[in-house]
Short mmCIF file of C-alpha atoms and ligand atoms in Angstrom, two decimals:
data_model
loop_
_atom_site.label_atom_id
_atom_site.label_comp_id
_atom_site.label_asym_id
_atom_site.label_seq_id
_atom_site.Cartn_x
_atom_site.Cartn_y
_atom_site.Cartn_z
CA MET A 21 0.00 0.00 0.00
CA GLU A 22 2.76 2.40 -0.97
CA ASN A 23 0.49 5.04 -2.50
CA ASN A 24 -1.11 6.09 0.79
CA LYS A 25 1.41 8.83 1.55
CA ASN A 26 -0.64 11.84 0.49
CA MET A 27 -3.99 10.52 1.61
CA ARG A 28 -4.47 13.17 4.25
CA SER A 29 -4.33 15.74 1.51
CA TRP A 30 -8.09 15.88 1.06
CA LEU A 31 -8.41 16.58 4.78
CA ASN A 32 -5.79 19.32 4.56
CA ASN A 33 -7.89 21.02 1.89
CA PHE A 34 -10.45 21.85 4.57
CA GLU A 35 -7.84 23.95 6.42
CA LEU A 36 -9.53 23.40 9.77
CA SER A 37 -8.31 24.39 13.21
CA HIS A 38 -10.61 21.76 14.73
CA PRO A 39 -11.53 18.16 13.88
CA LEU A 40 -13.49 17.61 10.69
CA VAL A 41 -17.19 17.35 11.53
CA ILE A 42 -19.78 15.57 9.46
CA GLY A 43 -23.23 16.39 10.81
CA GLY A 44 -26.81 15.90 9.73
CA PRO A 45 -29.73 13.55 10.17
CA CYS A 46 -29.57 9.79 10.07
CA SER A 47 -32.07 9.92 7.20
CA ALA A 48 -33.36 12.53 4.83
CA GLU A 49 -37.11 12.61 5.56
CA THR A 50 -38.55 15.59 3.71
CA GLU A 51 -37.10 18.49 1.77
CA GLU A 52 -38.04 20.88 4.58
CA GLN A 53 -36.35 18.70 7.21
CA VAL A 54 -33.13 18.46 5.17
CA LEU A 55 -32.96 22.20 4.53
CA LYS A 56 -33.90 23.19 8.06
CA ILE A 57 -31.12 21.07 9.61
CA ALA A 58 -28.55 22.13 7.01
CA HIS A 59 -29.25 25.79 7.77
CA GLN A 60 -28.99 25.18 11.51
CA LEU A 61 -25.59 23.53 11.01
CA LYS A 62 -24.31 26.07 8.54
CA ASP A 63 -22.42 28.31 10.97
CA SER A 64 -20.90 25.57 13.10
CA ASP A 65 -17.83 23.33 12.96
CA VAL A 66 -19.71 21.14 10.50
CA SER A 67 -18.12 21.10 7.03
CA ILE A 68 -19.96 18.15 5.56
CA PHE A 69 -23.72 17.64 5.74
CA ARG A 70 -24.82 14.01 5.93
CA ALA A 71 -28.20 12.38 5.30
CA GLY A 72 -29.00 8.77 4.48
CA ILE A 73 -31.15 8.34 1.36
CA TRP A 74 -31.04 4.55 1.15
CA LYS A 75 -31.19 3.12 4.66
CA PRO A 76 -29.97 -0.39 5.38
CA ARG A 77 -32.29 -1.60 8.13
CA THR A 78 -31.68 -4.74 10.10
CA ARG A 79 -35.37 -5.67 10.13
CA PRO A 80 -37.83 -5.17 7.26
CA GLY A 81 -40.77 -2.86 7.73
CA MET A 82 -38.79 0.03 9.13
CA PHE A 83 -38.23 3.30 7.25
CA GLU A 84 -35.90 2.42 4.37
CA GLY A 85 -35.11 5.89 3.12
CA VAL A 86 -36.68 8.29 0.66
CA GLY A 87 -34.55 7.14 -2.25
CA ALA A 88 -33.09 9.13 -5.13
CA ILE A 89 -35.40 12.12 -4.65
CA GLY A 90 -33.39 12.92 -1.51
CA LEU A 91 -30.30 13.57 -3.63
CA LYS A 92 -32.00 16.67 -5.03
CA TRP A 93 -32.72 17.90 -1.49
CA LEU A 94 -29.04 17.42 -0.61
CA GLN A 95 -28.01 19.38 -3.69
CA LYS A 96 -30.33 22.17 -2.64
CA ALA A 97 -28.87 22.12 0.88
CA LYS A 98 -25.39 22.47 -0.60
CA LYS A 99 -26.45 25.35 -2.81
CA GLU A 100 -28.11 27.22 0.05
CA THR A 101 -25.49 26.62 2.76
CA GLY A 102 -22.20 25.91 1.02
CA LEU A 103 -21.78 22.72 3.06
CA LEU A 104 -20.40 19.68 1.26
CA ILE A 105 -22.89 16.82 1.08
CA ALA A 106 -22.55 13.15 2.00
CA THR A 107 -24.64 10.05 1.71
CA GLU A 108 -24.33 6.27 2.02
CA VAL A 109 -24.05 4.14 -1.11
CA ALA A 110 -24.64 0.41 -1.00
CA ASN A 111 -24.54 -0.74 -4.62
CA ALA A 112 -23.51 0.32 -8.13
CA ALA A 113 -26.88 1.93 -8.87
CA HIS A 114 -26.57 4.14 -5.77
CA VAL A 115 -23.06 5.16 -6.81
CA LYS A 116 -24.22 6.08 -10.30
CA LEU A 117 -27.04 8.26 -8.96
CA ALA A 118 -24.86 9.86 -6.30
CA LEU A 119 -22.18 10.76 -8.86
CA GLU A 120 -24.80 12.11 -11.26
CA HIS A 121 -26.01 14.38 -8.46
CA ASP A 122 -22.48 15.49 -7.64
CA ILE A 123 -22.52 14.22 -4.05
CA ASP A 124 -19.15 15.19 -2.52
CA VAL A 125 -18.65 12.43 0.02
CA LEU A 126 -19.86 8.84 -0.37
CA TRP A 127 -19.63 6.45 2.52
CA ILE A 128 -19.85 2.69 2.59
CA GLY A 129 -21.96 1.50 5.51
CA ALA A 130 -21.08 -1.13 8.08
CA ARG A 131 -23.49 -3.66 6.61
CA SER A 132 -21.85 -3.27 3.20
CA THR A 133 -18.24 -3.50 4.38
CA VAL A 134 -18.96 -7.04 5.59
CA SER A 135 -19.53 -8.18 2.01
CA PRO A 136 -16.53 -8.35 -0.35
CA PHE A 137 -18.94 -8.71 -3.31
CA ILE A 138 -20.72 -5.47 -2.44
CA VAL A 139 -17.51 -3.58 -1.71
CA GLN A 140 -16.08 -4.75 -5.05
CA GLU A 141 -19.22 -3.69 -6.89
CA ILE A 142 -19.06 -0.24 -5.27
CA ALA A 143 -15.31 0.03 -5.92
CA ASP A 144 -15.82 -0.79 -9.62
CA ALA A 145 -18.61 1.77 -9.89
CA LEU A 146 -16.39 4.41 -8.25
CA ASN A 147 -13.29 3.61 -10.28
CA GLY A 148 -10.94 6.59 -10.46
CA THR A 149 -13.34 9.04 -8.77
CA GLU A 150 -12.08 12.26 -7.22
CA LYS A 151 -14.88 12.17 -4.66
CA ILE A 152 -14.15 11.50 -1.01
CA VAL A 153 -14.95 7.91 -0.12
CA LEU A 154 -15.25 6.87 3.52
CA VAL A 155 -15.40 3.25 4.60
CA LYS A 156 -17.14 2.32 7.82
CA ASN A 157 -15.87 -0.65 9.76
CA PRO A 158 -17.80 -3.88 9.22
CA VAL A 159 -20.49 -4.65 11.81
CA ASN A 160 -18.44 -7.52 13.20
CA PRO A 161 -15.05 -6.88 14.86
CA ASP A 162 -13.01 -8.20 11.93
CA LEU A 163 -10.03 -6.01 11.14
CA ALA A 164 -9.11 -8.03 8.03
CA LEU A 165 -12.53 -7.41 6.47
CA TRP A 166 -12.12 -3.67 6.98
CA LEU A 167 -8.59 -3.70 5.57
CA GLY A 168 -9.73 -5.85 2.64
CA GLY A 169 -12.42 -3.30 1.82
CA MET A 170 -9.79 -0.55 1.79
CA GLU A 171 -7.59 -2.62 -0.50
CA ARG A 172 -10.42 -3.04 -3.00
CA LEU A 173 -10.92 0.73 -3.10
CA TYR A 174 -7.20 1.41 -3.46
CA SER A 175 -7.11 -0.99 -6.36
CA ALA A 176 -9.97 0.94 -7.99
CA ASN A 177 -7.69 3.97 -7.92
CA ILE A 178 -9.77 6.00 -5.49
CA LYS A 179 -7.50 8.69 -4.11
CA ASN A 180 -9.50 10.48 -1.48
CA LEU A 181 -10.12 7.75 1.03
CA GLY A 182 -10.89 7.73 4.73
CA LEU A 183 -12.12 5.46 7.51
CA ILE A 184 -15.11 5.71 9.82
CA HIS A 185 -15.10 3.84 13.10
CA ARG A 186 -18.73 3.17 14.15
CA GLY A 187 -18.25 0.36 16.65
CA PHE A 188 -19.00 -3.36 16.43
CA SER A 189 -22.09 -5.33 17.19
CA SER A 190 -22.04 -8.10 19.76
CA TYR A 191 -24.43 -10.67 21.09
CA GLU A 192 -23.72 -9.61 24.64
CA LYS A 193 -25.63 -6.63 25.97
CA SER A 194 -23.58 -3.55 26.77
CA LYS A 195 -24.22 0.12 27.39
CA TYR A 196 -23.25 0.74 23.76
CA ARG A 197 -25.30 0.02 20.68
CA ASN A 198 -22.03 -0.98 19.01
CA ILE A 199 -19.01 -1.67 21.20
CA PRO A 200 -16.14 0.67 20.32
CA GLU A 201 -13.34 -1.93 20.55
CA TRP A 202 -10.92 0.99 20.43
CA GLN A 203 -7.95 -1.32 19.98
CA ILE A 204 -9.22 -2.17 16.47
CA ALA A 205 -9.35 1.53 15.62
CA ILE A 206 -5.84 1.93 17.02
CA GLU A 207 -4.65 -0.94 14.83
CA VAL A 208 -6.31 0.42 11.72
CA GLN A 209 -4.69 3.78 12.41
CA ASN A 210 -1.31 2.09 12.69
CA LYS A 211 -1.92 0.26 9.39
CA PHE A 212 -3.02 3.43 7.55
CA PRO A 213 -1.29 6.31 9.34
CA ASP A 214 -1.96 8.63 6.41
CA LEU A 215 -5.67 7.98 6.07
CA PRO A 216 -8.08 10.30 7.89
CA LEU A 217 -9.89 8.42 10.63
CA ILE A 218 -13.32 9.61 11.69
CA CYS A 219 -15.32 8.44 14.67
CA ASP A 220 -19.10 7.99 14.55
CA PRO A 221 -20.11 8.30 18.23
CA SER A 222 -23.80 8.24 17.26
CA HIS A 223 -23.77 4.65 16.03
CA ILE A 224 -21.32 3.54 18.72
CA SER A 225 -23.52 4.88 21.51
CA GLY A 226 -27.03 4.48 20.22
CA ARG A 227 -27.97 7.13 22.79
CA ARG A 228 -27.28 10.81 22.79
CA ASP A 229 -25.99 11.15 26.38
CA LEU A 230 -22.84 9.13 25.56
CA ILE A 231 -21.85 11.06 22.46
CA PHE A 232 -19.66 13.62 24.20
CA ASP A 233 -17.50 11.11 26.10
CA ILE A 234 -17.02 8.88 23.07
CA SER A 235 -16.05 11.89 20.97
CA GLN A 236 -13.51 12.99 23.58
CA THR A 237 -11.96 9.52 23.68
CA ALA A 238 -11.74 9.55 19.89
CA LEU A 239 -9.96 12.90 19.87
CA ASP A 240 -7.57 11.70 22.58
CA LEU A 241 -6.80 8.74 20.33
CA ASN A 242 -5.87 11.16 17.53
CA PHE A 243 -8.97 10.69 15.38
CA ASP A 244 -9.20 13.33 12.68
CA GLY A 245 -12.92 13.91 12.76
CA LEU A 246 -16.40 13.07 14.00
CA MET A 247 -19.61 12.08 12.29
CA ILE A 248 -22.52 13.07 14.52
CA GLU A 249 -26.17 12.52 13.65
CA SER A 250 -28.17 15.67 14.15
CA HIS A 251 -31.87 16.39 13.69
CA TRP A 252 -33.92 19.48 14.51
CA ASP A 253 -36.46 17.25 16.32
CA PRO A 254 -34.45 14.16 17.35
CA ASP A 255 -37.20 12.37 19.26
CA ASN A 256 -39.40 12.32 16.19
CA ALA A 257 -36.71 11.30 13.71
CA TRP A 258 -37.79 8.51 11.35
CA SER A 259 -34.67 6.49 12.13
CA ASP A 260 -32.17 6.36 15.00
CA ALA A 261 -34.19 8.81 17.11
CA LYS A 262 -32.46 8.01 20.41
CA GLN A 263 -28.97 8.81 19.19
CA GLN A 264 -29.55 12.08 17.36
CA VAL A 265 -28.85 15.50 18.86
CA THR A 266 -30.18 18.91 17.91
CA PRO A 267 -27.85 21.17 15.91
CA SER A 268 -27.44 23.42 18.97
CA LYS A 269 -26.44 20.40 21.07
CA LEU A 270 -23.92 19.41 18.40
CA ILE A 271 -22.46 22.91 18.54
CA GLU A 272 -22.26 22.69 22.34
CA ILE A 273 -20.53 19.29 22.16
CA MET A 274 -17.92 20.69 19.78
CA LYS A 275 -17.37 23.70 22.01
CA ASN A 276 -16.70 21.58 25.07
CA LEU A 277 -14.45 18.95 23.52
CA LYS A 278 -10.76 19.29 24.35
CA ILE A 279 -8.99 19.45 21.06
CA ARG A 280 -5.38 18.38 21.12
CA LYS A 281 -3.26 20.52 18.91
CA GLN A 282 0.29 19.63 18.00
CA ASN A 283 1.62 23.09 17.37
CA ASN A 284 4.51 23.17 19.83
CA LEU A 285 6.65 20.73 21.76
CA GLU A 286 4.73 21.09 24.99
CA GLU A 287 1.42 20.50 23.19
CA GLU A 288 2.88 17.59 21.27
CA TYR A 289 4.12 16.05 24.50
CA LYS A 290 0.71 16.47 26.14
CA SER A 291 -1.09 15.16 23.13
CA LYS A 292 1.12 12.05 22.96
CA LEU A 293 0.69 11.50 26.66
CA ASP A 294 -3.11 11.80 26.39
CA ASN A 295 -3.06 9.42 23.46
CA TYR A 296 -1.08 6.80 25.40
CA ARG A 297 -3.25 7.28 28.45
CA SER A 298 -6.38 6.77 26.40
CA GLN A 299 -4.91 3.57 25.03
CA ILE A 300 -4.14 2.44 28.58
CA ASP A 301 -7.73 3.26 29.61
CA VAL A 302 -9.00 1.04 26.81
CA PHE A 303 -6.83 -1.87 27.93
CA ASP A 304 -7.70 -1.39 31.62
CA GLN A 305 -11.36 -1.53 30.73
CA ASN A 306 -10.73 -4.74 28.78
CA ILE A 307 -8.82 -6.28 31.70
CA LEU A 308 -11.65 -5.54 34.09
CA GLU A 309 -14.29 -6.89 31.74
CA THR A 310 -12.30 -10.06 31.10
CA ILE A 311 -11.83 -10.68 34.82
CA ALA A 312 -15.53 -10.10 35.44
CA LYS A 313 -16.39 -12.62 32.73
CA ARG A 314 -13.95 -15.11 34.24
CA MET A 315 -15.61 -14.63 37.62
CA LYS A 316 -19.02 -15.44 36.16
CA ILE A 317 -17.69 -18.76 34.86
CA SER A 318 -16.11 -19.40 38.20
CA ASN A 319 -19.52 -18.83 39.84
CA GLU A 320 -20.97 -21.49 37.56
CA ILE A 321 -18.25 -23.87 38.70
CA GLY A 322 -19.15 -22.97 42.30
CA SER A 323 -22.76 -24.00 41.68
CA LEU A 324 -21.64 -27.26 40.08
CA LYS A 325 -19.36 -28.04 43.02
CA LYS A 326 -22.25 -27.35 45.37
CA THR A 327 -24.49 -29.94 43.74
CA LYS A 328 -21.70 -32.55 43.97
CA ASN A 329 -20.53 -31.37 47.37
CA VAL A 330 -16.94 -30.97 46.12
CA ALA A 331 -14.29 -28.85 47.89
CA VAL A 332 -13.76 -25.35 46.55
CA LEU A 333 -9.99 -25.65 46.26
CA GLN A 334 -8.77 -28.20 43.72
CA ASN A 335 -5.06 -27.83 44.37
CA LYS A 336 -3.68 -29.89 41.50
CA ARG A 337 -5.70 -28.05 38.85
CA TRP A 338 -4.80 -24.67 40.35
CA LYS A 339 -1.05 -25.43 40.30
CA GLU A 340 -1.27 -26.48 36.65
CA VAL A 341 -3.09 -23.27 35.71
CA LEU A 342 -0.60 -21.09 37.56
CA GLU A 343 2.50 -22.73 36.05
CA LYS A 344 1.08 -22.51 32.55
CA MET A 345 0.39 -18.80 33.00
CA VAL A 346 3.89 -18.16 34.41
CA ILE A 347 5.46 -19.77 31.31
CA GLU A 348 3.20 -17.84 28.92
CA GLY A 349 3.78 -14.65 30.88
CA LYS A 350 7.56 -15.02 30.49
CA GLU A 351 7.13 -15.34 26.73
CA LYS A 352 5.30 -12.00 26.85
CA ASP A 353 8.03 -10.36 28.90
CA LEU A 354 6.14 -10.47 32.20
CA SER A 355 8.13 -11.50 35.28
CA SER A 356 7.08 -14.72 36.97
CA GLU A 357 6.69 -12.82 40.23
CA PHE A 358 4.16 -10.47 38.62
CA THR A 359 2.20 -13.25 36.90
CA ARG A 360 2.03 -15.24 40.14
CA LYS A 361 0.79 -12.22 42.08
CA ILE A 362 -1.93 -11.42 39.60
CA PHE A 363 -3.22 -14.95 39.24
CA LYS A 364 -3.11 -15.58 42.97
CA ALA A 365 -5.25 -12.49 43.47
CA ILE A 366 -7.70 -13.58 40.77
CA HIS A 367 -7.80 -17.09 42.19
CA GLN A 368 -8.45 -15.78 45.69
CA GLU A 369 -11.35 -13.68 44.44
CA SER A 370 -12.66 -16.75 42.66
CA ILE A 371 -12.46 -18.81 45.85
CA ASN A 372 -14.31 -16.09 47.76
CA HIS A 373 -17.08 -16.14 45.19
CA GLN A 374 -17.35 -19.93 45.21
CA GLU A 375 -17.29 -20.07 49.02
CA LYS A 376 -20.26 -17.75 49.09
CA ILE A 377 -22.14 -19.90 46.58
CA ILE A 378 -21.36 -23.23 48.25
CA ASN A 379 -22.35 -21.95 51.68
CA SER A 380 -25.49 -20.21 50.49
C1 PEP B 8 -25.78 5.57 9.18
O1 PEP B 8 -24.72 6.22 9.16
O2 PEP B 8 -26.90 6.08 9.29
C2 PEP B 8 -25.70 4.09 9.17
C3 PEP B 8 -26.67 3.34 8.70
O3 PEP B 8 -24.58 3.68 9.74
P1 PEP B 8 -23.91 2.24 9.92
O4 PEP B 8 -23.57 1.76 8.55
O5 PEP B 8 -22.71 2.59 10.73
O6 PEP B 8 -24.88 1.37 10.66
MN1 MN B 9 -28.21 6.22 11.61
#
């Protein structure tokens, strides 16, 4: 991927002193709605106005977008406000229509990135375009699928590329609609250091009260921009109502975010430090979640032992586990003393849990 050196150039063209912001409703609903929101976002940090025209919905029967007519509304919004316009494309026919209507930014949605056939079809339809093309991560946490999508677009000679991180779906319930899995975004950033990386806190959170914190984390992790869904009447939006914010709320979010600039050594130092600390926060969170999951399994074992009236401590098994971890820890440059301490603490917590269960 040697031709990715100047990829940030399209971002530089915006000449911004703040992160790039893509704002606008989840879906275009009516011409009035599109124009009203575009005007409310006109004098804000938003440079690109988004609205979905074709909506990929997980279940049939939901609002599936207004279709091609919405492209005309977007054009009108651009003409009246000067904002660039963006929409999602999910097949060759969408691409053709979007290009005919001179849409500036085309993004590939998470449900499309999962399918190499679809991505290839879109890449072929976009071949050689000067338009900005943004690729959302696939719905499932599969870095290779995301990278493969980028490779298909590179091969179609698309120069103005970027990435959108919108989180990953999971079977397990969490406070997020789509779990951020920040380490995947960090990896993708390491793989494509010259590609603009944009965070979509709306689809990560699924709820508007989390958007600020997710955006701040993204900026601390050196993301280049944010895509935030915004509607003049969020609660009555035809899609994704819970996660949309009013234009004035979007403006307030942008005002309160701490933007890390790298314009002098002190700032650069602070920005690097914040970046590393944010990465550490991500891993700490993962450690805690993994331990909590381990404890749940251990509780199950406690219940099993109770039915069979077996002792909590199975010394032989515990010694085997510990020795195996010490060896693996050494391979990962962790001292045996440290590994022993950690696993003894985890084991003790496990015993405490099982004791409680057995004696309940
Ligand atoms: C959207 O941006 O409205 C959308 C459908 O997003 P995603 O592909 O991330 O689900
Ligand atoms: Mn949406």
